Structure formats: C-alpha cells, structure tokens
Coordinates of C-alpha atoms in Angstrom, one line a residue:
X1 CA 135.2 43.8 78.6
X2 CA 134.7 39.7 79.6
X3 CA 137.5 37.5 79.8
X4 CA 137.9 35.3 76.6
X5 CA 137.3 32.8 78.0
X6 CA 133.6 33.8 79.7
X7 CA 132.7 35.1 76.4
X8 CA 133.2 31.4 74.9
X9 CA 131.4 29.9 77.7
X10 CA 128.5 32.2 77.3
X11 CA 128.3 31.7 73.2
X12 CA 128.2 28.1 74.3
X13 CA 125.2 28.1 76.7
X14 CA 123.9 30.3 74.6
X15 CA 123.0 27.9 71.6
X16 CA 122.5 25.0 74.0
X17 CA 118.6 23.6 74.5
X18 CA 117.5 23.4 77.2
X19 CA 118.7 20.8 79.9
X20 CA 121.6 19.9 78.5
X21 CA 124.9 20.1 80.8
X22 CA 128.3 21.0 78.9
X23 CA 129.6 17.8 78.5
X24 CA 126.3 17.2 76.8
X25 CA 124.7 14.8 79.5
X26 CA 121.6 16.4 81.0
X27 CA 121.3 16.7 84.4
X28 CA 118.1 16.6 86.6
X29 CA 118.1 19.3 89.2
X30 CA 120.1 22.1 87.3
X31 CA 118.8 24.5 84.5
X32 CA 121.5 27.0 83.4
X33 CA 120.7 30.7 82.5
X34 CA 119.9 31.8 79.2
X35 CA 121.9 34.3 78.5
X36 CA 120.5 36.9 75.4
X37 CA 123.4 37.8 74.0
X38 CA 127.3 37.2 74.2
X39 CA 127.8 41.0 72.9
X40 CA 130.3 42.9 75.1
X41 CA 129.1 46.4 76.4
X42 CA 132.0 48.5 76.7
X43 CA 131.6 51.1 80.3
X44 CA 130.6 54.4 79.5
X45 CA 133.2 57.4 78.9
X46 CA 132.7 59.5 82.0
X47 CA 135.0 62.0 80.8
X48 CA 133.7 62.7 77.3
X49 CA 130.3 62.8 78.6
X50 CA 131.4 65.3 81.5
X51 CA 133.1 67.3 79.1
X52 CA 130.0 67.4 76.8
X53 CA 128.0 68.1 80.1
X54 CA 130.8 71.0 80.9
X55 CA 130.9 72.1 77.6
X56 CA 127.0 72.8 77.3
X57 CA 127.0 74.2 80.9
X58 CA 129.2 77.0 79.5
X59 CA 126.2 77.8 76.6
X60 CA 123.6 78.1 79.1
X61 CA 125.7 80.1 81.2
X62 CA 126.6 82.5 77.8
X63 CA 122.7 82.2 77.4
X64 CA 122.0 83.4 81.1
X65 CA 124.8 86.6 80.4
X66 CA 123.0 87.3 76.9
X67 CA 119.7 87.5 78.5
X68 CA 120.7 89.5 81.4
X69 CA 122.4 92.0 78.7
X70 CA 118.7 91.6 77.1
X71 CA 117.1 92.5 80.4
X72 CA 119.4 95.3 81.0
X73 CA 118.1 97.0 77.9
X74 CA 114.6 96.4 78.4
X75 CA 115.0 98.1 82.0
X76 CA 116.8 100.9 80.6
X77 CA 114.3 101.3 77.6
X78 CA 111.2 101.6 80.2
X79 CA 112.7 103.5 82.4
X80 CA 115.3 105.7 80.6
X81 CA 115.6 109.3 80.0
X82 CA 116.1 109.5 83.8
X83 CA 115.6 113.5 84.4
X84 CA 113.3 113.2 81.0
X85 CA 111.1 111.1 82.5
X86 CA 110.9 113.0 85.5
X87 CA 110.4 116.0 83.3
X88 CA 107.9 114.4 81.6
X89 CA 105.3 113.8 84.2
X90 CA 106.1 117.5 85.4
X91 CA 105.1 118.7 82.0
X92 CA 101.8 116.5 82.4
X93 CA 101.5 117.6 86.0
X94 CA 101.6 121.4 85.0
X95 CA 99.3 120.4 81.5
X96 CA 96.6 118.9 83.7
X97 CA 97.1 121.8 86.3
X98 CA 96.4 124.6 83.1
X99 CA 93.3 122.5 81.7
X100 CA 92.1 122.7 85.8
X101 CA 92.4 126.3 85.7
X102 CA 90.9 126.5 82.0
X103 CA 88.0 124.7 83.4
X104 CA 87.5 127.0 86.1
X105 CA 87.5 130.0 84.2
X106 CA 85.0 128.6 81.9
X107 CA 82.8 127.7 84.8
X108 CA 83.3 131.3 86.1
X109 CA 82.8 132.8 82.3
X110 CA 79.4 131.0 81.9
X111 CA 77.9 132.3 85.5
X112 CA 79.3 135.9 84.5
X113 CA 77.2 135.5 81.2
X114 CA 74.1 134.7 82.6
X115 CA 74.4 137.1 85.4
X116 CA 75.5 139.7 82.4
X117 CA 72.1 138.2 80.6
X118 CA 69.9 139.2 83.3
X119 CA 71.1 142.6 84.5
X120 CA 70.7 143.3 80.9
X121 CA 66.6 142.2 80.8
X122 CA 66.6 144.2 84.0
X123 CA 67.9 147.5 82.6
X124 CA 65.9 146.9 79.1
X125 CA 62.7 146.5 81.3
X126 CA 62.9 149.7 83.4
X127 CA 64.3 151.6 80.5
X128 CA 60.6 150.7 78.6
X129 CA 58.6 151.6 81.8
X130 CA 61.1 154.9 81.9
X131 CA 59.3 155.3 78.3
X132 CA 55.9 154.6 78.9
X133 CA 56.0 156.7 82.2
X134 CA 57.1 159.6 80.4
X135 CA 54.7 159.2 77.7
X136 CA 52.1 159.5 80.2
X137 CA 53.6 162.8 81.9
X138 CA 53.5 166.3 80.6
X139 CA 56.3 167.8 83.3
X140 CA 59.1 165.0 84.2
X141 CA 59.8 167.8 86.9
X142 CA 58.4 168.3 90.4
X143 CA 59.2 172.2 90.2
X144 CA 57.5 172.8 86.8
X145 CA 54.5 170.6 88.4
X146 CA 54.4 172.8 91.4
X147 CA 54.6 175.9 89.1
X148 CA 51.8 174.6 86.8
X149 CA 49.1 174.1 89.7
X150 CA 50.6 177.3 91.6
X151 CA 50.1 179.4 88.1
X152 CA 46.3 177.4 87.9
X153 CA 45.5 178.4 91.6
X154 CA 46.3 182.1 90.7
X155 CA 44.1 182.0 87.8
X156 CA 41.1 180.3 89.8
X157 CA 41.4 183.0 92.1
X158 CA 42.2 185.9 90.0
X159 CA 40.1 185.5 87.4
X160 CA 36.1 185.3 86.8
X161 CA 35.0 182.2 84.4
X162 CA 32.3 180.2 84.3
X163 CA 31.5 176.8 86.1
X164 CA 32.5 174.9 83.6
X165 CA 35.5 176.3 82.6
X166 CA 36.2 176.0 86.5
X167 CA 35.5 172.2 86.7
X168 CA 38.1 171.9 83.8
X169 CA 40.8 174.1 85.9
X170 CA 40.2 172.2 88.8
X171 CA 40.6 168.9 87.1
X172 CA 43.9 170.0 85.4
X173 CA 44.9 170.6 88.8
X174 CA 44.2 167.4 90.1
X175 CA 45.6 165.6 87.4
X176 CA 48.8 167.5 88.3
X177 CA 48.9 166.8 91.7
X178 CA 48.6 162.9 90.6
X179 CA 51.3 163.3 88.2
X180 CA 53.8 164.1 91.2
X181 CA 53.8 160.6 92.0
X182 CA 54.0 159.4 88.7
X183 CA 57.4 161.5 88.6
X184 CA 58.5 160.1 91.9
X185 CA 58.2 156.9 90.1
X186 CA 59.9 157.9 87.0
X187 CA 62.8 159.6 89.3
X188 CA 63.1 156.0 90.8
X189 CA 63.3 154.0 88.1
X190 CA 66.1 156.4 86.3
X191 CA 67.9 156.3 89.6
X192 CA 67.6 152.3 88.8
X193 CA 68.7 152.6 85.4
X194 CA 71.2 154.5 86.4
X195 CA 72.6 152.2 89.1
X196 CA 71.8 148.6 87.1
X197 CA 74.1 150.6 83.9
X198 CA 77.2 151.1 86.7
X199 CA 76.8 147.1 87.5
X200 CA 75.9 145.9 83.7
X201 CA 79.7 147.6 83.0
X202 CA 80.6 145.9 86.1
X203 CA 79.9 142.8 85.0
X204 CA 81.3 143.4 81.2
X205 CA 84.4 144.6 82.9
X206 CA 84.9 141.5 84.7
X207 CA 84.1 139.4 81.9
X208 CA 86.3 140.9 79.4
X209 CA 89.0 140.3 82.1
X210 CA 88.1 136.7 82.0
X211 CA 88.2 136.3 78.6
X212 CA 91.4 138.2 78.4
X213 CA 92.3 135.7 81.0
X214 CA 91.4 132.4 78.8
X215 CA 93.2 133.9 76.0
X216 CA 96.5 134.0 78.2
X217 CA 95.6 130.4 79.5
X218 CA 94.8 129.0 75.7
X219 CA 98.1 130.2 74.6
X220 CA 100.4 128.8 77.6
X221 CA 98.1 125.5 77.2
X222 CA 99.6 125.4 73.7
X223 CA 103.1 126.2 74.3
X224 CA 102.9 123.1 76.7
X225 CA 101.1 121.3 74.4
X226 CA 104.3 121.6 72.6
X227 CA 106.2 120.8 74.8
X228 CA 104.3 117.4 75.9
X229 CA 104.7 116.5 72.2
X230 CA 108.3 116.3 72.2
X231 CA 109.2 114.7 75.6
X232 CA 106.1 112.0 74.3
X233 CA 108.0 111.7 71.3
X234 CA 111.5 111.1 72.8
X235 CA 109.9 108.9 75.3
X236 CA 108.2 106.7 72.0
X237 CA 111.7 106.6 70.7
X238 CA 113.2 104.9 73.7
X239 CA 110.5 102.7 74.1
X240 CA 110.2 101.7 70.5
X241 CA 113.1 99.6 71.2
X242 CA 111.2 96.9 73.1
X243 CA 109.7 95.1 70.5
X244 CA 113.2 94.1 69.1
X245 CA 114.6 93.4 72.6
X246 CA 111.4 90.9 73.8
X247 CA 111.7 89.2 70.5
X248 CA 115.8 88.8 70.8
X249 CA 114.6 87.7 74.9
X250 CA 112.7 85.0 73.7
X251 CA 114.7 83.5 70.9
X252 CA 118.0 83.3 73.1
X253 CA 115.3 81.5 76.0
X254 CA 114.0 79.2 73.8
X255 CA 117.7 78.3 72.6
X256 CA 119.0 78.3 76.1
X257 CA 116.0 75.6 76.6
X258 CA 117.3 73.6 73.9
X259 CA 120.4 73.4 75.6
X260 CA 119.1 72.5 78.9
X261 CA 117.1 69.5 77.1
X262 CA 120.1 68.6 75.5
X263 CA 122.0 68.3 79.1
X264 CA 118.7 66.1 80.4
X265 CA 118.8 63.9 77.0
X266 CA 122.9 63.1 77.9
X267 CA 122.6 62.6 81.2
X268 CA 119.4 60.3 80.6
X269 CA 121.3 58.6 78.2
X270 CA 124.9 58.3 80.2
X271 CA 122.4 56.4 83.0
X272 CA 120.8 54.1 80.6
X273 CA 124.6 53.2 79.0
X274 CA 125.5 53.0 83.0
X275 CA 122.7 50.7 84.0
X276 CA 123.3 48.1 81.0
X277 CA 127.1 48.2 81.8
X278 CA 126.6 47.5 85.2
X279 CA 124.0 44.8 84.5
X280 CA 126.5 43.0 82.0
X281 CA 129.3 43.2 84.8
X282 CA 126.5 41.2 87.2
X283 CA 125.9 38.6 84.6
X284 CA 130.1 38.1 84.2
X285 CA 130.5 38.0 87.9
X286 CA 127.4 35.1 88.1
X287 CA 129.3 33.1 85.2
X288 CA 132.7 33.7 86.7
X289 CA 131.6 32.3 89.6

C-alpha cells in the first residue's frame, strides 16, 4: 500500500492545473507528473493464485488418468479376445483355404464334363455307323462270308446253269468278297465302341467321385461357416464398445482443455495484476523520492 502521506501528495497533484507548484506559485522550468489516479493497488496473492494453479493441475492430471483408463479400454476392445482373435483369423485362414479347394474342384468338375460330353458324341457316332454298316451287310461274320462264297464256288462248279444265272453267281460272289472289308470295318468300330464305353465309365466314375467330393467340401464349408459366425459375432460384441469409449474420450479431452485454458486465463491474469502492482510501486518510489 502507499504511505499516507504519498497518497495525499498524489490526490493533491492530482487536481492541480498545470504549472502550478504546491505552495501555489508556478515555477518556470518544472512541470510535475500527472498522476491518473490516487487508487491503491494492493500486490497480488501468490499463494491463492498458486493454490488455484495447484489445485487445477490436480484436474488435468485426474483428466490425463481418466483418459489413459479410456485408452486402456479402447486397446483392449480392438484387440481383445486374445486366443479368440487368434482363432479367428485361423477360422478365416482354413474358410478361405476350403473355398480354394472348392474352386478347384469346380474347375476340375467342369473339364471332366466336357471331356464326359465328347467321349459321349464319340461313342453315339460310331454306334450309328455300327448301324448303318450293318444294315448294309448280310453276314457280320468273316466265317459265314467265307462259307457263303465257298458253298457258291461249289455250285459254279458242280452244277450246269445258264450264263446268266452264272453272271448273277459270280456277282453274289464278288459282292461277298467286298463285304469282308466292310466287316473288318464293322469289327473295328465295335472294338471302338467297346473301348470309348470302358473310358465314357471312366470318366463318369471319376466324376461322380468329384461330385461326391464337393458334397463333402459343401458341408465342412458350412460347418465353418458356422463357426466364422460366432467368433464374428463375439468379435462385434467386443468391439461394439468403441463407440461409447471414443465418445466418453472426447468429452473428458475437451473438459481437460477447459481446464488447461482456465490455468492460461489465471496465470494471464496473475501477470497483468503483477505488472500494474509493480508499475504503482515505480510511481511511489518517483514521488517518494
């Protein structure tokens, strides 16, 4: 606080004019200070205002422990479950693994179909030339062809007839001795038959077992399926947490923040209350002296 005494001296230069000395004679070389105001300003309280400063120091710091807590959970939401998690991408690991091998069998069902496809127009095509070729013979056999033209030979010989009923023998006989190769023919092509039937079973054979195969694939698919489902839905129930947590996060922030403005507002105000004391304590020393 001033002295009595300087605050009297100051409320009386403070209502002087101008150029006037105290004893009321002006003098000629000296113009006092105006002073502004005769108002004492009383020193800041550095303990209340460290206290307050301690005091909201302790918040932040309960804010910084609550948000840690909060940031605890939120690790342990994302990445909780522990062996469950690591179960859980083994579960995808082996689902992806039985859609590969799904795939694959699929792949190796569709070749086996067309291959199937095509042995089967192959057998249906020598199985109608079988038909027409057999249409066209009168013996399917080379013995009873050999007979036929051995029994006509005989008869040539053996027996008188005219020429034309010879002409007609003979031709018989030639068209017998053609026919041989038509039977070679017709021999082959059941030998085919016979052969492309043995690999057209083959073939269904292996693509029954396929399918038998994708059955025993579709069902494990499902059971993991299963599976997938409820580590997914224990997973969702951890995580559904997070929400909550990022919301509680950001409210305790943005109250910690308040906090922290309140500290810069004190001490803002503690240097302004500093500075004016400080500058009244300059303007008592000049009078004083």
């Amino acid at each position: 606080c001033l002295l009595p005494g300087v605050q009297a001296k100051i409320a009386n230069l403070a209502i002087m004019p101008p150029g006037a000395a105290e004893d009321g004679r002006a003098t000629a070389n000296e113009i006092p200070p105006r002073v502004e105001s005769a108002k004492p300003v009383a020193r800041p309280n550095k303990s209340e205002f460290d206290a307050k400063i301690v005091a909201l120091n302790d918040e932040v710091q309960d804010f910084n422990e609550r948000l840690s807590e909060v940031d605890a959970k939120i690790s342990e939401a994302k990445c909780s479950g522990g062996n469950q998690s690591e179960e859980l991408r083994e579960a995808r690991a082996t689902m992806k693994s039985l859609r590969e091998r799904k795939d694959a069998i699929m792949r190796d069902r569709a070749e086996i179909a067309t291959l199937q496809k095509s042995a089967k127009a192959s057998l249906d095509s020598k199985i109608t030339a079988g038909r027409s070729l057999r249409a066209e013979l009168k013996y399917t056999s080379p013995e009873d062809i050999e007979k036929k033209i051995a029994s006509l030979e005989k008869r040539q010989a053996t027996t008188s007839m005219s020429l034309k009923d010879e002409k007609v023998l003979l031709k018989e006989i030639d068209q017998l001795k053609q026919s041989k190769k038509l039977v070679s023919h017709l021999a082959a092509n059941n030998d085919s038959i016979s052969s492309e039937r043995k690999s057209s079973q083959s073939i269904s054979e292996h693509l029954s077992a396929k399918n038998a195969e994708l059955d025993v694939l579709k069902k494990k698919i499902e059971e993991q399926k299963q599976i997938l489902d409820s580590l997914n839905e224990a997973n969702s129930e951890r995580r559904a947490v997070l929400p909550a947590l990022f919301k509680d996060k950001d409210a305790l922030r943005k109250e910690k923040q308040a906090k922290v403005e309140t500290i810069k507002a004190l001490r803002a105000e503690f240097r302004t209350l500093e500075n004016e004391f400080r500058r009244t304590q300059r303007v008592e020393r000049q009078f004083i002296t």
